[in-house]
mmCIF file of C-alpha atoms in Angstrom:
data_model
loop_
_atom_site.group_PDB
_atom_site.id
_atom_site.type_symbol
_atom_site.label_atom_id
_atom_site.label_comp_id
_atom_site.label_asym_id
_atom_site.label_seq_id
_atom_site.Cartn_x
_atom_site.Cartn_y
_atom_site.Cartn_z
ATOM 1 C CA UNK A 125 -58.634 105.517 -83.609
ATOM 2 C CA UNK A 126 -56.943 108.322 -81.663
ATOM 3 C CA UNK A 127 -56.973 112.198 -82.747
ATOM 4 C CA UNK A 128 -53.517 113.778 -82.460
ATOM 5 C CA UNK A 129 -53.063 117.732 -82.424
ATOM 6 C CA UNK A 130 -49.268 118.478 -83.351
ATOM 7 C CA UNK A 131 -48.300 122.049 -82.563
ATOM 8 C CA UNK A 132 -45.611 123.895 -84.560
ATOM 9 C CA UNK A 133 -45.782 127.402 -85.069
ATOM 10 C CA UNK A 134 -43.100 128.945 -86.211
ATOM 11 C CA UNK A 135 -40.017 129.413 -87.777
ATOM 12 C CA UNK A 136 -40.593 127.953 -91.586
ATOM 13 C CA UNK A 137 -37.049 125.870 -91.824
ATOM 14 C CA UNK A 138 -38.222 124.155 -88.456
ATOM 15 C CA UNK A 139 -42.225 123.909 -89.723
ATOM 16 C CA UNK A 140 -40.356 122.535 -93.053
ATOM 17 C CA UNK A 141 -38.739 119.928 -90.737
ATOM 18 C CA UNK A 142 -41.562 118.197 -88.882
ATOM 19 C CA UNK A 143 -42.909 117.157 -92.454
ATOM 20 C CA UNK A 144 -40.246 113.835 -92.831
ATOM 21 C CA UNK A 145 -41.768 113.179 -89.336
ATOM 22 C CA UNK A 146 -45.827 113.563 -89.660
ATOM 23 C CA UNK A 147 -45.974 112.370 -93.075
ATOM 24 C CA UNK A 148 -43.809 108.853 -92.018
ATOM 25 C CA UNK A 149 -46.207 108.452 -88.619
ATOM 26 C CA UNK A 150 -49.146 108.964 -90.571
ATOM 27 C CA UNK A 151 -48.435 106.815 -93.404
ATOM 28 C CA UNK A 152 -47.609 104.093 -90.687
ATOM 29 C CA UNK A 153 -50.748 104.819 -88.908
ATOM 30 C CA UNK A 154 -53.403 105.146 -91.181
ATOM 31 C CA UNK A 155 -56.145 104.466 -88.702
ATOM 32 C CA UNK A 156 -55.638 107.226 -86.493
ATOM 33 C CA UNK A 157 -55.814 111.134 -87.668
ATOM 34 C CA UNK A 158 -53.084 113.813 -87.243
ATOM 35 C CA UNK A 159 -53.702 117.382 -87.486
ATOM 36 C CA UNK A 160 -51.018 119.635 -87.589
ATOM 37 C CA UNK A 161 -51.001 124.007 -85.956
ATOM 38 C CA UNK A 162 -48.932 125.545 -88.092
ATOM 39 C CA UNK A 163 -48.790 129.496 -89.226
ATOM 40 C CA UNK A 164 -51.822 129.918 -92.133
ATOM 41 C CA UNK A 165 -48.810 130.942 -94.875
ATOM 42 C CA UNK A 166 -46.986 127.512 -94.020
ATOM 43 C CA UNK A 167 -50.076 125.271 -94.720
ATOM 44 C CA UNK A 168 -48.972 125.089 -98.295
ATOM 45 C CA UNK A 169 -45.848 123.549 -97.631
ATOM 46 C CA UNK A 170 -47.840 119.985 -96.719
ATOM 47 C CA UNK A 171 -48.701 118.712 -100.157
ATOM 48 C CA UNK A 172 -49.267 115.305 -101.398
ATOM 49 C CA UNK A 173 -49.651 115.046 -97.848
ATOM 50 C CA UNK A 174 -51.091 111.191 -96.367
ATOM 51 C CA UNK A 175 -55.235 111.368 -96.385
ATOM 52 C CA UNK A 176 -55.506 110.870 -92.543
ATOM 53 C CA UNK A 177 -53.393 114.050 -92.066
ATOM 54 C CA UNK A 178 -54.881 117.559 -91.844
ATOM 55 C CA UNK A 179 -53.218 120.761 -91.359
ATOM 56 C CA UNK A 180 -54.714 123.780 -89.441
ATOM 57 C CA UNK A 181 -53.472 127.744 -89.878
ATOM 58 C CA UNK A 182 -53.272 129.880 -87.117
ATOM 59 C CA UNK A 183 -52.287 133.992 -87.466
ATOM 60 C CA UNK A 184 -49.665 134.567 -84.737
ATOM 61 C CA UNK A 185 -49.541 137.567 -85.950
ATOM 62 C CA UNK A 186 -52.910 139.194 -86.117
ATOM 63 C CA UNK A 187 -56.120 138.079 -83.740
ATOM 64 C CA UNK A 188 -53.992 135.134 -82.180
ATOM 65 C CA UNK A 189 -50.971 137.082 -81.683
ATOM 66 C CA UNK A 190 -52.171 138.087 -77.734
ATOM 67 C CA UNK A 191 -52.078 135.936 -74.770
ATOM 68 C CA UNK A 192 -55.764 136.110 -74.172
ATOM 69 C CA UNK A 193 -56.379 135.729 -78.094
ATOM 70 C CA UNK A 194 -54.407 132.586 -78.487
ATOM 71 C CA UNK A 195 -56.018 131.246 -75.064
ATOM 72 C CA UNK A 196 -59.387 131.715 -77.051
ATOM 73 C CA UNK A 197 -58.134 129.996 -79.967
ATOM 74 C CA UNK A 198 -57.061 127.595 -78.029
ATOM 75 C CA UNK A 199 -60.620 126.799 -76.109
ATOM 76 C CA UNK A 200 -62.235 126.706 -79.652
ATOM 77 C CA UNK A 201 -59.499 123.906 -80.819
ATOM 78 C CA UNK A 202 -60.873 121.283 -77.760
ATOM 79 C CA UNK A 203 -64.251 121.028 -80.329
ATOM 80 C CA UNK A 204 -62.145 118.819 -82.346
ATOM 81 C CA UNK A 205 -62.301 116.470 -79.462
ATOM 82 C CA UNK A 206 -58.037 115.731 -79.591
ATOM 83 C CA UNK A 207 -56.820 112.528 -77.543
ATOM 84 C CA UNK A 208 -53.045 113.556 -77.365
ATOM 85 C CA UNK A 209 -51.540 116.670 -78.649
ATOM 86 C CA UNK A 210 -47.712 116.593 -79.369
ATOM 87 C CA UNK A 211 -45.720 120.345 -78.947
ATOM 88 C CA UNK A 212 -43.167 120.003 -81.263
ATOM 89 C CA UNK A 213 -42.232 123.921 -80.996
ATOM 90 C CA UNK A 214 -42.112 124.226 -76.271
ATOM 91 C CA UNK A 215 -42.524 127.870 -76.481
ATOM 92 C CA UNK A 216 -44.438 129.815 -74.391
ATOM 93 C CA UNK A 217 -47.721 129.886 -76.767
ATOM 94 C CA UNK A 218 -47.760 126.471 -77.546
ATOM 95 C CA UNK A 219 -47.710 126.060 -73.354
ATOM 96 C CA UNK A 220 -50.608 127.921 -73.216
ATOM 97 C CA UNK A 221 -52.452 125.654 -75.417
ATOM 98 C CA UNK A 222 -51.065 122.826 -74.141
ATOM 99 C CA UNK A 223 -52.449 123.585 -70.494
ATOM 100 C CA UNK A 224 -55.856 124.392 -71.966
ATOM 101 C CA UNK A 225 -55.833 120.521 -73.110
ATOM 102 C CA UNK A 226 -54.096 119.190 -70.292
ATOM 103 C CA UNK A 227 -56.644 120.933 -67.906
ATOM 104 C CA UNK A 228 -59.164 119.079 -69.608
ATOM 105 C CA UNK A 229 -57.481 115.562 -69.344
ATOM 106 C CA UNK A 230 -55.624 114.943 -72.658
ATOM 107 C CA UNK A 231 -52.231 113.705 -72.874
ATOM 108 C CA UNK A 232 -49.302 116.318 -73.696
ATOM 109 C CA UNK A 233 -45.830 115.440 -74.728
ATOM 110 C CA UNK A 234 -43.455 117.980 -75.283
ATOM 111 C CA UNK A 235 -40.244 118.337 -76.944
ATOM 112 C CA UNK A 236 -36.920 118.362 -75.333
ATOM 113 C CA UNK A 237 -34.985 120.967 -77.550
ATOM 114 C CA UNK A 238 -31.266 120.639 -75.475
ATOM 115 C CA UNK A 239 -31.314 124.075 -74.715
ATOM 116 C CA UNK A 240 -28.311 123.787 -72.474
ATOM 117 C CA UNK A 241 -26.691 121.742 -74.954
ATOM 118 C CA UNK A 242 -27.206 124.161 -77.734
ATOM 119 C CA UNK A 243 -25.934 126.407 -75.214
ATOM 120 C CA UNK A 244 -22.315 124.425 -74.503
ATOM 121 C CA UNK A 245 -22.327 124.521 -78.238
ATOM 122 C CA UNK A 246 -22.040 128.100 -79.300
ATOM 123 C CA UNK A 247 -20.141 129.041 -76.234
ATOM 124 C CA UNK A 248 -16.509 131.118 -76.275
ATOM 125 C CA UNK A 249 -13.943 128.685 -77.065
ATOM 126 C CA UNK A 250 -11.960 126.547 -75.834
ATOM 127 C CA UNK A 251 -15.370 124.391 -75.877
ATOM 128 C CA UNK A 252 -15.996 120.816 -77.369
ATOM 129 C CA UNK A 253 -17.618 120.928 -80.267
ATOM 130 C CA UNK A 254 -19.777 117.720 -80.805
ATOM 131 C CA UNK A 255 -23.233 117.085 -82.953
ATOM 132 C CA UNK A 256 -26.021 117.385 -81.276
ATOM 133 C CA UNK A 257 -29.222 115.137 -81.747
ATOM 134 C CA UNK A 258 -31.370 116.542 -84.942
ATOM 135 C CA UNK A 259 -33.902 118.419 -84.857
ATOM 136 C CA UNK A 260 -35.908 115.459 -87.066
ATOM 137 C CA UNK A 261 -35.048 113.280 -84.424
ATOM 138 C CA UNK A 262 -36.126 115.325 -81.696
ATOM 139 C CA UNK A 263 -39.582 115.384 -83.183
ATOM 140 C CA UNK A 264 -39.171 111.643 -83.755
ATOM 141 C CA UNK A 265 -39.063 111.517 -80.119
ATOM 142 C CA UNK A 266 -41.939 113.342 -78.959
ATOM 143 C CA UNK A 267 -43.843 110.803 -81.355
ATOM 144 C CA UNK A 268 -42.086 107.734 -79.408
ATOM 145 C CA UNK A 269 -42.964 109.218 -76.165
ATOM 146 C CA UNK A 270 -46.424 108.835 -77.086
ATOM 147 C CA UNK A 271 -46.735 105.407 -78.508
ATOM 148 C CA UNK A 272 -46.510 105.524 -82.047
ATOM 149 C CA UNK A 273 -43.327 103.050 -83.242
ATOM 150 C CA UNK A 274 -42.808 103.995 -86.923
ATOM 151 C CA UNK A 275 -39.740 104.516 -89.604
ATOM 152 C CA UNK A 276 -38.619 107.425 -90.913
ATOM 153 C CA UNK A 277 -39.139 106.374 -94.409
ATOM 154 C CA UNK A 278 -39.734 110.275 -96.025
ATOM 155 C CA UNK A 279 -37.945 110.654 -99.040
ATOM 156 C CA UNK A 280 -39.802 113.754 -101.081
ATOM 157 C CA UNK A 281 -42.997 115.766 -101.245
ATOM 158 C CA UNK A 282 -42.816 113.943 -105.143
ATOM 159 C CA UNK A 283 -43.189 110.303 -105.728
ATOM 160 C CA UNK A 284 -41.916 111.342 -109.104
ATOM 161 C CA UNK A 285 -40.409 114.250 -110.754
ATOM 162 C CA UNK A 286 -43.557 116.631 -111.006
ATOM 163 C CA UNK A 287 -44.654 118.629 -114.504
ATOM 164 C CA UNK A 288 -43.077 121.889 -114.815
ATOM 165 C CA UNK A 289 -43.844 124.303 -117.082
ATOM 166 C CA UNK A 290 -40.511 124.587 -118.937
ATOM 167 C CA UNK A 291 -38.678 121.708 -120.445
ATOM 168 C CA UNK A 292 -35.823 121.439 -118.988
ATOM 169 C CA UNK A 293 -32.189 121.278 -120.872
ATOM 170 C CA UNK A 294 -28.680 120.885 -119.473
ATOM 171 C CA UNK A 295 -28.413 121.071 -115.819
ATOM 172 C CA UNK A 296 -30.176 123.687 -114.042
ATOM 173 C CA UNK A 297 -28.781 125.075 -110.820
ATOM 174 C CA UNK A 298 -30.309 126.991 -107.882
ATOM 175 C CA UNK A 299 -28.803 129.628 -105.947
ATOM 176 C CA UNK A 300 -30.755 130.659 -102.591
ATOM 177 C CA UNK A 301 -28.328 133.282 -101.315
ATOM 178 C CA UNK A 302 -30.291 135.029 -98.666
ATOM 179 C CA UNK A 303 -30.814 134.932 -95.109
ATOM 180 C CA UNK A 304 -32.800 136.504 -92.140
ATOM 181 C CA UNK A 305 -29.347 137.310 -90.472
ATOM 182 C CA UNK A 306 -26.319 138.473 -91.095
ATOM 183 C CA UNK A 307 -24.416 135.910 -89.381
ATOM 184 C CA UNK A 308 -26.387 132.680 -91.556
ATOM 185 C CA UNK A 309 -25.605 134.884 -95.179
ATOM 186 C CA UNK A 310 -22.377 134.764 -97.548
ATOM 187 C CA UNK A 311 -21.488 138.252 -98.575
ATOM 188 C CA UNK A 312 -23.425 139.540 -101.796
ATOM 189 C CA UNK A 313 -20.779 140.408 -103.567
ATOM 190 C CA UNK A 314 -18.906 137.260 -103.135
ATOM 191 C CA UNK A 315 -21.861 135.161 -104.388
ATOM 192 C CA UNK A 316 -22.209 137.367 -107.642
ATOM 193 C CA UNK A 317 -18.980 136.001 -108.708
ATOM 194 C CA UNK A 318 -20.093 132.597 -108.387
ATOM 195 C CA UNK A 319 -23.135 133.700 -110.535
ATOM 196 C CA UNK A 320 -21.075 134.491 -112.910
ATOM 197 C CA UNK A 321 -18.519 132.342 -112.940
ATOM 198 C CA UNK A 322 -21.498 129.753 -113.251
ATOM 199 C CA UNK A 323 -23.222 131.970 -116.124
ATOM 200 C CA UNK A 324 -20.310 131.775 -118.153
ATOM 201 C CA UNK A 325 -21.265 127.484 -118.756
ATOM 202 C CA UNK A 326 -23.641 126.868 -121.615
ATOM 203 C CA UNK A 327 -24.916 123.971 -120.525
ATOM 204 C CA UNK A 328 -26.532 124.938 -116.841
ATOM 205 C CA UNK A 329 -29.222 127.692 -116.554
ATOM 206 C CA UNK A 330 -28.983 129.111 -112.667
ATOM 207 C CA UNK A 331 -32.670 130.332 -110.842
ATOM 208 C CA UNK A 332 -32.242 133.050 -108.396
ATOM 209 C CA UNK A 333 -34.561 132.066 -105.569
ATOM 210 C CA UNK A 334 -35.326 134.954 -102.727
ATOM 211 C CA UNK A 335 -38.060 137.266 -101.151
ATOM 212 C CA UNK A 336 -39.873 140.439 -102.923
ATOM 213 C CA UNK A 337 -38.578 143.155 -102.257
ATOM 214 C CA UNK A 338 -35.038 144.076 -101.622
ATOM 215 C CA UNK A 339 -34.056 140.954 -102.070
ATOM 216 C CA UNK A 340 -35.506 140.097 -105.808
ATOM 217 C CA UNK A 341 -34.212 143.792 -106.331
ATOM 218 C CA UNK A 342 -30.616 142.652 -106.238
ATOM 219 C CA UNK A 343 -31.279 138.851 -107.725
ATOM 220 C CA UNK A 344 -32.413 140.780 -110.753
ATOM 221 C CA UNK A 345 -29.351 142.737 -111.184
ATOM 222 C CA UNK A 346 -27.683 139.441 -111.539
ATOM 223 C CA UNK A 347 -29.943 137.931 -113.890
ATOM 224 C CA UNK A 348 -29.942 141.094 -115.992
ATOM 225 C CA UNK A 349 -26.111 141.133 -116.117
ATOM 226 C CA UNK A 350 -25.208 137.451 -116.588
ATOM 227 C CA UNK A 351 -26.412 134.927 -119.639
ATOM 228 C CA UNK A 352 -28.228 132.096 -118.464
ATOM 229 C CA UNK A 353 -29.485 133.732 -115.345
ATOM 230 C CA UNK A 354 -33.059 133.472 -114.413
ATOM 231 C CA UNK A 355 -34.541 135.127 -111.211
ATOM 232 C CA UNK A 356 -38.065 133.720 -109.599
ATOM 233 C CA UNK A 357 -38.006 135.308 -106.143
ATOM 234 C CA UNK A 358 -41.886 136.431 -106.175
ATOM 235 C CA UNK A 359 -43.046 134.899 -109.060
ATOM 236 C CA UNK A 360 -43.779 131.462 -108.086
ATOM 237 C CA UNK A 361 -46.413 130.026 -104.694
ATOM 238 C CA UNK A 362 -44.495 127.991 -102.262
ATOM 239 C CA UNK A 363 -46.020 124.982 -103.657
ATOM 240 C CA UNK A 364 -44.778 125.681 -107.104
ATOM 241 C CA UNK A 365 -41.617 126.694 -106.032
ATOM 242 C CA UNK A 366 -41.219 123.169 -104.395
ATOM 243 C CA UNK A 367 -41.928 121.492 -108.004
ATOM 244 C CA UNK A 368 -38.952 123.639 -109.137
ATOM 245 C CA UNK A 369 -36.865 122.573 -106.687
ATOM 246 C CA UNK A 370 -37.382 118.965 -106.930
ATOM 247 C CA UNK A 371 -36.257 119.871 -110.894
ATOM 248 C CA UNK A 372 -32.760 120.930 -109.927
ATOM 249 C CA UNK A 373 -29.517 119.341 -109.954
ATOM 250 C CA UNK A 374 -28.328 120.946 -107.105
ATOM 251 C CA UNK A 375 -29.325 124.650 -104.610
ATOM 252 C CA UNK A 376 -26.867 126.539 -103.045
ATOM 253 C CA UNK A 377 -28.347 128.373 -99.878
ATOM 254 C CA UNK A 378 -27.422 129.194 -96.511
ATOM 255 C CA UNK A 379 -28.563 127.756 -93.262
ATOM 256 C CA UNK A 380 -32.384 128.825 -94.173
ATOM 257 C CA UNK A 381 -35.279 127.757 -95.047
ATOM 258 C CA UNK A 382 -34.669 127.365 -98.779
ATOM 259 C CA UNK A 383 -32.062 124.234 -97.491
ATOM 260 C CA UNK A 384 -34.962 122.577 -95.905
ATOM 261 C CA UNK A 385 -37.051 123.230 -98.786
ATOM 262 C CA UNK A 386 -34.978 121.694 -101.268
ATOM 263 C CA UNK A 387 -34.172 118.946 -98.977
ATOM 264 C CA UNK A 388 -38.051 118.278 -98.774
ATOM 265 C CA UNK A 389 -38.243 118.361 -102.589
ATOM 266 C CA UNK A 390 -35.664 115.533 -102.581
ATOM 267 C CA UNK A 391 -32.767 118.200 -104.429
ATOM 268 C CA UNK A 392 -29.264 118.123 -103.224
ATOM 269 C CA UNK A 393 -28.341 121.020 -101.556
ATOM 270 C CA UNK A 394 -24.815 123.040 -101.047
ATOM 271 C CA UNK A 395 -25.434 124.924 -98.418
ATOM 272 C CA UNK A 396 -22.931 127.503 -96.494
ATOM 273 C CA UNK A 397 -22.417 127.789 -93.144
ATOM 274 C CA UNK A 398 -21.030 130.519 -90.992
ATOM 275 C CA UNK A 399 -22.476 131.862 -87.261
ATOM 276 C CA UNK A 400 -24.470 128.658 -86.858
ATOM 277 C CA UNK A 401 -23.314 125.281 -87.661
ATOM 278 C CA UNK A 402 -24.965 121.899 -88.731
ATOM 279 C CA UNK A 403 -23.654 120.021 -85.578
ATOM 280 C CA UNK A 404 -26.927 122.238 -83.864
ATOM 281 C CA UNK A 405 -29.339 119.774 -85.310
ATOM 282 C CA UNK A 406 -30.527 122.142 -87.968
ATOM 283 C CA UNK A 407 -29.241 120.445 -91.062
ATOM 284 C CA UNK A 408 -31.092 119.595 -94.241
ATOM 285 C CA UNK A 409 -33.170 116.657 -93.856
ATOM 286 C CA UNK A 410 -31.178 113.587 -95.356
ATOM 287 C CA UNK A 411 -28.547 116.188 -96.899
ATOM 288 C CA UNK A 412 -24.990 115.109 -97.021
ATOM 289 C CA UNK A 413 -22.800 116.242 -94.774
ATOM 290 C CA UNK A 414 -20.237 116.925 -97.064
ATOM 291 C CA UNK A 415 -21.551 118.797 -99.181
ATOM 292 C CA UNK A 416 -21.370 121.758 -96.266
ATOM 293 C CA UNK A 417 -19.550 124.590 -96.999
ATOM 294 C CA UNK A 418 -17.748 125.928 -93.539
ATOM 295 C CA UNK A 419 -14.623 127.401 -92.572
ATOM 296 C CA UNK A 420 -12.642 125.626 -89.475
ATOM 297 C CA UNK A 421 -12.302 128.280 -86.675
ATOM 298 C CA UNK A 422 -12.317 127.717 -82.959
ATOM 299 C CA UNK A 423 -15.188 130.635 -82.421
ATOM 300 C CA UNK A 424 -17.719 128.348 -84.698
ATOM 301 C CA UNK A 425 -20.710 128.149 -83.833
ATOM 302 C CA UNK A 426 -21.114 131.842 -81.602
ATOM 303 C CA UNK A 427 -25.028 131.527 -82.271
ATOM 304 C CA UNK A 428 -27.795 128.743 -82.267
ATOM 305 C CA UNK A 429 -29.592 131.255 -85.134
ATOM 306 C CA UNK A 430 -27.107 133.319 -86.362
ATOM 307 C CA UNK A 431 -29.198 136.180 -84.585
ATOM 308 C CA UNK A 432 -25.725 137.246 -82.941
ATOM 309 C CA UNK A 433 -23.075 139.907 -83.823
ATOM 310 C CA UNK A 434 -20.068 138.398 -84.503
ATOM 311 C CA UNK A 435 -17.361 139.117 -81.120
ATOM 312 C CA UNK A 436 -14.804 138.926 -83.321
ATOM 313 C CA UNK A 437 -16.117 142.005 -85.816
ATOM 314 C CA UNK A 438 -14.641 140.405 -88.655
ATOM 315 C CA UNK A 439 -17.384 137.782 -90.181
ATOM 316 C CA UNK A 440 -14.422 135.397 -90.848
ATOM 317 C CA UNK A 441 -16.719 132.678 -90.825
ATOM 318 C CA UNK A 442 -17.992 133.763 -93.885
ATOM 319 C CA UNK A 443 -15.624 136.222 -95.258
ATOM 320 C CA UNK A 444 -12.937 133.602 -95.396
ATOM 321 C CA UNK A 445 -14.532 131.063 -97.968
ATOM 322 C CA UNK A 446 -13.300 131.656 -101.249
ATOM 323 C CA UNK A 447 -16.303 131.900 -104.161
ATOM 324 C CA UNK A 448 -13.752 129.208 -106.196
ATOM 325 C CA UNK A 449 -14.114 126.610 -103.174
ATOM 326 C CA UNK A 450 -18.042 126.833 -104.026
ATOM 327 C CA UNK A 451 -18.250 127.254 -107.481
ATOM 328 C CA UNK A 452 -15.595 123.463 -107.919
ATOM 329 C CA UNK A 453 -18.398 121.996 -105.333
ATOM 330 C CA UNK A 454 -21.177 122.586 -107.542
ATOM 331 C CA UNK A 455 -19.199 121.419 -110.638
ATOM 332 C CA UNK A 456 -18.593 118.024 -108.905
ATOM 333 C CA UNK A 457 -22.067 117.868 -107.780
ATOM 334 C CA UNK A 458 -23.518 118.430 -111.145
ATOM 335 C CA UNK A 459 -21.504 117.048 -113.689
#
């Protein structure tokens, strides 16, 4: 029996991703034990997880946030007596704690992330653009590099369609419009006419998924102004919110977590695509890829993250997909 330690901090769509991964090498390897670093808020995201597999939370944020108090948290992990441990995030804080377990003779692999091909890819054009191993893959290796030979054989967090609350009638439809940059997120105002354009069907009910705050703020304008409109942003944990999911005939969302979330949750998922583009790796686990929404320009991708301001000024990426294009792409989805 070996103990493995697999480190991945941050951000939640790539935390989301690493769960097709553990849960198929664990299931496959049921006589050794996983544990998996993660941020304490993301530990909910591993249910109906496989009984050898444990999942740790760390605050990045608060005590552990330091270089001195992560290198502490890092001495107190080696109690738990790890054989291997497996960075599946190769940032500077999971180095640390990888060099506090190598110094004391345990095996590290660490990821390859194809920085310089991620690089090639969101350069000026004229460039070649070409897809780029996944990110699920890329994990897969890091397991491979240390011994374990198993099949990716995740399909959802749900054996079966889980219990929720409400019974469901007619086709229900998730919209997940938000995202942590401007480059990654369809304009507002473009998306409301979707919503209602979708509103105006009797037979499909549309949740409003999004953060408190701002963003529930403007999801329940739409829900208040359009008939069959619900908004949950707040109401529901991230565990629940998964059971939703899995409920739905189909989410629209950006490149965000919400895509990897429904992805986990087995749901089909529309999403939109402007900065960034799938061909980075970052695309919904098992998610079709035509069911991407994206506009054909030779500046696509300019950003890895959509973290960058678009050169051009314009947001054509975006700006230039018409709300009709989505709203006929959930109709053939759904119905």
């Amino acid at each position: 029996m070996s103990k493995i330690l697999i480190i991945r901090l941050s951000a939640i769509g790539d935390v989301a991703m690493t769960i097709p991964v553990v849960y198929s090498v664990a299931k496959t390897c049921p006589e050794d034990s996983f544990t998996v670093l993660t941020q304490a808020f993301l530990t909910t995201l591993f249910i109906n997880k496989p009984d050898n597999l444990n999942v740790i939370g760390i605050n990045i944020r608060g005590q552990e946030k330091s270089f001195f108090g992560l290198l502490r948290y890092a001495f107190r992990l080696r109690k738990y007596q790890f054989d291997k441990v497996l960075d599946l995030h190769g940032v500077w804080r999971s180095w640390l704690m990888d060099a506090v377990f190598f110094l004391s003779g345990k095996k590290i692999v660490i990821i390859n992330k194809g920085r310089k091909e991620r690089k090639q890819l969101i350069a000026r054009p004229p460039k070649e653009i070409r897809p780029l191993r996944p990110v699920t893959e890329r994990y897969a290796d890091v397991f491979h590099k240390a011994g374990f030979r198993f099949e990716m054989d995740f399909v959802s967090l749900f054996e079966n369609k889980p219990d929720f609350p409400e019974e469901k009638s007619g086709k229900w439809v998730g919209i997940a419009p938000f995202a942590k940059h401007r480059g990654k997120m369809y304009p507002p105002e473009k998306m409301e006419l979707i919503v209602k354009k979708l509103s105006g069907k009797e037979d499909i009910t549309i949740f409003l998924f999004g953060g408190r705050g701002w963003e529930s703020e403007q999801l329940q304008q739409w829900a208040v102004k359009y008939p069959n409109v619900r908004n949950v942003a707040g109401l529901y944990s991230l565990d629940n919110e998964l059971v939703l999911m899995s409920r739905l005939d189909a989410l629209v969302s950006m490149d965000s977590a919400n895509m990897h979330f429904a992805s986990l949750a087995g749901t089909t998922v529309i999403s939109i695509w402007g900065a960034t583009h799938p061909f980075a790796g970052f695309y919904g686990y098992r998610q079709n890829p035509d069911n991407a929404i994206q506009e054909d320009l030779s500046c696509r991708p300019c950003s890895v993250f959509g973290n960058k301001p678009c050169y051009r000024g314009d947001y054509a990426c975006m700006n230039n997909i018409a709300p009709d294009a989505v709203f006929e792409k959930i109709l053939a989805i759904i119905q």
